[in-house]
Amino acid sequence: MKLGFTPAEERFRNEAAGWLEGQLSGSFADIRGVASMSGLLERRREWEQALGAARWSCIGWPEEYGGRSATLAEQVIFAEEYARSGAPPRLGHMGIELAGPTILTFGTAAQRARFLPPIARGEEFWCQGYSEPNAGSDLANVRTRAVLQAGHDGAGAEWVLNGQKIWTSFAQFADWAFVLCRTEAGSQGHRGLSYLLVPMHQSGVTVRPIRQLTGAAEFNETFFSDARTAAANIVAAPGEGWKVAMGTLSFERGVSTLAQQASFRNELQAIIAAAAANGQLADPDIRQRLAHAYIGLKLMRYSALRMLSAAAAGRLANEAYTYKIFWASWRKKLGVLALDVLGPRGEIAAAAPYQWELLPRVFLSSRADTIYGGTNQIQRNIIAERALGLPREPRGS
Amino acid sequence: MQFAHSEEQQLIRASARAFLTANAGSERRRAALEAPGGYDAGLWRRMCGELGWAGLAIPTEFGGAGLGWVELCILAEEQGRRLVASPFFATVALAAPLIEAAGSAAQRRSLLTRIAAGELRVACALSGSDGRPPCEGVSVELAGAGYDFTLNGVGDFVIHGDAAELLLVLARSPGTSGEHGVSIAVVASDSPGVTIEPHVMLDLTRPMARVRFAQVPLERAQLLGAPGTAAGALQRALDLARIALAAEALGGAEYVLEISTEYARQRIQFGRPIGSFQAIKHRLADMMIEVEAARSAAWYAACVADEKSAELAEAAAIAKSYCCDAFFNCAASAIQIHGGVGFTWEHEVHLYFKRARATATLLGTPAWLRERLARSFAGGAAATPAF
């Protein structure tokens, strides 16, 4: 057990902090502190490219794909310094945390060479095509289908996709989607599924925004109607899509959790500042709830360090099963605490038509946290069945 | 940065678990609770003798193994799994760090050497009759000055007071308050004027006693360090003890999760194992979520203790409050999952439920510790974690 860092690691920290400070007080000063997922879109793309050019984008990846082969400790340090610097959330999250690691793990050498460097350089952005109207918690029920067709007009063989995906965050500006679809006609459940990489900029793909209860439209419906992708753009063999998709879900629990905690910390700090300003900080119940929230935030950090240490040793910590439900439940409570601290004024919108300041936005947006990426109910099933070994849920016919 | 136990630390855990599985089962525990002093004297001798647990975290110059709080907390966690009734916590996790933090070089040498050798059981009288955390309710008075002092008053909630050969007594000089004017006196439990009255406690596995001091004469050398200045050392020792309690609570929580999971797999109702129903599954999942977060909290705090970090008080408050709440919730769920059997005296789960409640009370309740954390919010700075 050792929490501290070596002198060499501290030098790495200084290097990272120095670069970030130089950029964010210089040519990227305008995006410092931007907290929304997609505000100032064009500048944020440029920021991703600047990170890529200096090889700070995907430091854990091998050098040949634009990374630094960074050690675990270095990845933790960079995540900490990135958060401390006030740099905005990563626009390339879906590619960096999901598509990239999946291709790195399951892809061919050619796929790695084709897809990883543009992700690391901040040139290609990704979205996730998993959920469908009838495949939410029951993801294996996907119906989007793909058929391999012989090439025509001199082109090679292609997959042709038809179907509908939903809740596709970032689809409105993504260049590529990783899509779970059925490639074996008549198959059911997790058999017969494949994992395809599909270009978004084509006539067979239509993206329609969905307005959320927050008032914003950050996710979408994505329709495939004779959408095409090259025969080679399949990760693993046809029919192995479920295995690959489950792998992707486990990548959601990587170093990025440390960055996510930085935004949670900012939200908690804003609540404490609001409570100090309006006198609620003197209320014993509010004080207890703030302390609970603070403890929860710290526990997330400790747990992330545990997961990362286990992963570096090639083990899956039990913690990995419980992390998602822990943070999602924590943030939902935080949202309620935020409105309780603000009082009635917290219920007045910042602007028409339905725009909100940070804290009411936490109250609203946190309702999705216990739904996406596996609802709390599904998380509990997974914990009970996979981690505790309890009998599986009986299935309907 | 490696937030995982080393191979050597895993070995300590494996051997402790094997030893306690073989030697500290529920039958033996039942007998120990009836024994004089409420602990298993034979087991304690082996823990101190062949296993060297009493000296594990005591410096080698005093005959200990010179290991740290991470290793000590592994033992606390393993004993928590088995609810081992032993003077380990009182002597090794509370008294020893107090002596180490507050004692003079000579006091450390003489007392820690005997503790490391397993020759001395020490109990600490740190609370008054209202049981509030140390320094908030000191009801033993230290009168006198120079070389001769007298102790008068009542120390209560003294863990294993009935089994101790030596008492560390938190006492206050007349006219002082708060953290000023508190001293720690070292008193043999058979001194004239000392009366030890064991209670029957909610938690049968951690006996406590009331200790009365009536005109107990003291020499200057019986005070740890300089008179009236014990508060700082006391706070450090209390934080270390809280971390050990957190580890113990983690062990208890983990154990009740395991037996509840096993029970839910075996118990058939409506033609199915009850563990196949979501009502039970989800409750067990919630227990595991708390157990894993508790593990992070307890392990992190133990590391902080060894790395002498400025985070000690915070990490101890987080670990003690979270682990105690988690243990209580898990033990309460364990009773519910076991149904009628869980409500019997015969089944061991009630012992865990009671230990959980009593551990939460010790050295500051979860709510009291959270209030301490909240105090640092006023400045705003403490709301900034280390990243």
CSV table of C-alpha atoms in Angstrom, one decimal, chain B residues 239-377:
chain,number,residue,atom,x,y,z
B,239,ASP,CA,-7.7,9.0,15.0
B,240,LEU,CA,-5.6,5.9,14.8
B,241,ALA,CA,-8.0,4.1,17.0
B,242,ARG,CA,-10.9,5.3,14.9
B,243,ILE,CA,-9.2,3.9,11.8
B,244,ALA,CA,-8.8,0.5,13.5
B,245,LEU,CA,-12.5,0.6,14.5
B,246,ALA,CA,-13.4,1.3,10.9
B,247,ALA,CA,-11.4,-1.7,9.7
B,248,GLU,CA,-13.1,-3.8,12.3
B,249,ALA,CA,-16.5,-2.6,11.2
B,250,LEU,CA,-15.6,-3.3,7.6
B,251,GLY,CA,-14.7,-6.9,8.6
B,252,GLY,CA,-18.0,-7.3,10.4
B,253,ALA,CA,-20.0,-5.8,7.4
B,254,GLU,CA,-18.2,-8.1,5.0
B,255,TYR,CA,-18.9,-11.1,7.1
B,256,VAL,CA,-22.7,-10.5,7.5
B,257,LEU,CA,-22.9,-9.9,3.8
B,258,GLU,CA,-21.3,-13.3,3.2
B,259,ILE,CA,-23.5,-15.3,5.6
B,260,SER,CA,-26.6,-13.5,4.3
B,261,THR,CA,-25.7,-14.3,0.7
B,262,GLU,CA,-25.1,-17.9,1.6
B,263,TYR,CA,-28.4,-18.1,3.5
B,264,ALA,CA,-30.3,-16.5,0.5
B,265,ARG,CA,-28.8,-19.2,-1.8
B,266,GLN,CA,-29.9,-22.1,0.5
B,267,ARG,CA,-33.2,-21.0,1.9
B,268,ILE,CA,-36.1,-22.1,-0.3
B,269,GLN,CA,-39.5,-20.5,-0.3
B,270,PHE,CA,-42.2,-20.5,-3.0
B,271,GLY,CA,-40.1,-23.3,-4.6
B,272,ARG,CA,-37.1,-21.0,-5.2
B,273,PRO,CA,-34.1,-19.9,-3.3
B,274,ILE,CA,-35.1,-16.6,-1.8
B,275,GLY,CA,-31.9,-15.1,-3.3
B,276,SER,CA,-33.5,-15.4,-6.7
B,277,PHE,CA,-36.1,-12.8,-5.8
B,278,GLN,CA,-35.2,-9.2,-6.5
B,279,ALA,CA,-36.5,-8.1,-3.2
B,280,ILE,CA,-33.7,-10.0,-1.6
B,281,LYS,CA,-31.1,-9.7,-4.3
B,282,HIS,CA,-31.3,-6.0,-4.4
B,283,ARG,CA,-31.0,-5.8,-0.7
B,284,LEU,CA,-27.8,-7.9,-0.8
B,285,ALA,CA,-26.5,-5.8,-3.7
B,286,ASP,CA,-27.0,-2.7,-1.6
B,287,MET,CA,-25.1,-4.3,1.2
B,288,MET,CA,-22.2,-5.0,-1.2
B,289,ILE,CA,-22.2,-1.4,-2.4
B,290,GLU,CA,-21.7,-0.2,1.1
B,291,VAL,CA,-19.1,-2.9,1.9
B,292,GLU,CA,-17.0,-2.0,-1.1
B,293,ALA,CA,-17.2,1.8,-0.3
B,294,ALA,CA,-16.3,1.0,3.3
B,295,ARG,CA,-13.3,-1.0,2.2
B,296,SER,CA,-12.0,1.9,0.2
B,297,ALA,CA,-12.6,4.2,3.2
B,298,ALA,CA,-10.9,1.9,5.8
B,299,TRP,CA,-8.0,1.0,3.6
B,300,TYR,CA,-7.3,4.5,2.5
B,301,ALA,CA,-7.3,5.8,6.1
B,302,ALA,CA,-4.9,3.1,7.2
B,303,CYS,CA,-2.5,4.2,4.4
B,304,VAL,CA,-2.9,7.8,5.4
B,305,ALA,CA,-1.9,6.8,9.0
B,306,ASP,CA,1.3,5.2,7.8
B,307,GLU,CA,2.2,8.0,5.4
B,308,LYS,CA,1.9,10.6,8.2
B,309,SER,CA,-0.2,12.7,6.0
B,310,ALA,CA,-2.0,15.9,7.1
B,311,GLU,CA,-5.2,14.2,6.0
B,312,LEU,CA,-5.2,12.0,9.1
B,313,ALA,CA,-8.1,13.6,10.9
B,314,GLU,CA,-10.3,13.8,7.8
B,315,ALA,CA,-9.5,10.3,6.6
B,316,ALA,CA,-10.3,8.9,10.1
B,317,ALA,CA,-13.6,10.8,10.3
B,318,ILE,CA,-14.6,9.6,6.9
B,319,ALA,CA,-13.6,6.0,7.6
B,320,LYS,CA,-15.1,5.7,11.0
B,321,SER,CA,-18.4,7.4,10.1
B,322,TYR,CA,-18.9,5.6,6.8
B,323,CYS,CA,-17.8,2.1,7.9
B,324,CYS,CA,-19.9,2.2,11.1
B,325,ASP,CA,-23.0,3.3,9.1
B,326,ALA,CA,-22.3,0.6,6.6
B,327,PHE,CA,-21.8,-2.1,9.2
B,328,PHE,CA,-25.0,-1.1,10.9
B,329,ASN,CA,-27.1,-1.1,7.7
B,330,CYS,CA,-25.6,-4.5,6.7
B,331,ALA,CA,-26.2,-6.1,10.1
B,332,ALA,CA,-29.7,-4.8,10.1
B,333,SER,CA,-30.3,-6.2,6.6
B,334,ALA,CA,-28.7,-9.5,7.6
B,335,ILE,CA,-31.3,-9.9,10.4
B,336,GLN,CA,-34.1,-9.1,8.0
B,337,ILE,CA,-32.8,-11.6,5.3
B,338,HIS,CA,-32.5,-14.3,7.9
B,339,GLY,CA,-36.1,-13.8,9.0
B,340,GLY,CA,-37.2,-15.4,12.3
B,341,VAL,CA,-33.9,-17.2,12.7
B,342,GLY,CA,-32.1,-13.8,12.6
B,343,PHE,CA,-34.1,-12.7,15.7
B,344,THR,CA,-33.0,-15.7,17.8
B,345,TRP,CA,-30.3,-15.6,20.5
B,346,GLU,CA,-28.9,-18.8,19.1
B,347,HIS,CA,-27.9,-17.3,15.7
B,348,GLU,CA,-24.8,-15.2,15.7
B,349,VAL,CA,-26.1,-12.3,13.6
B,350,HIS,CA,-27.5,-10.4,16.6
B,351,LEU,CA,-24.0,-10.2,18.0
B,352,TYR,CA,-22.9,-8.4,14.8
B,353,PHE,CA,-25.9,-6.1,14.9
B,354,LYS,CA,-25.1,-5.1,18.5
B,355,ARG,CA,-21.4,-4.7,17.8
B,356,ALA,CA,-22.3,-2.5,14.8
B,357,ARG,CA,-24.4,-0.2,16.9
B,358,ALA,CA,-21.8,0.0,19.8
B,359,THR,CA,-18.9,0.6,17.5
B,360,ALA,CA,-20.7,3.5,15.9
B,361,THR,CA,-21.1,5.1,19.4
B,362,LEU,CA,-17.4,4.7,20.3
B,363,LEU,CA,-15.0,7.6,20.0
B,364,GLY,CA,-17.5,9.9,18.2
B,365,THR,CA,-20.7,8.8,16.4
B,366,PRO,CA,-21.0,9.1,12.6
B,367,ALA,CA,-23.1,12.2,13.0
B,368,TRP,CA,-20.6,13.8,15.4
B,369,LEU,CA,-17.7,13.0,13.0
B,370,ARG,CA,-19.7,14.5,10.0
B,371,GLU,CA,-20.3,17.6,12.0
B,372,ARG,CA,-16.5,17.9,12.5
B,373,LEU,CA,-16.1,17.6,8.8
B,374,ALA,CA,-18.8,20.2,8.2
B,375,ARG,CA,-17.0,22.7,10.4
B,376,SER,CA,-14.2,22.9,7.8
B,377,PHE,CA,-16.7,23.9,5.1
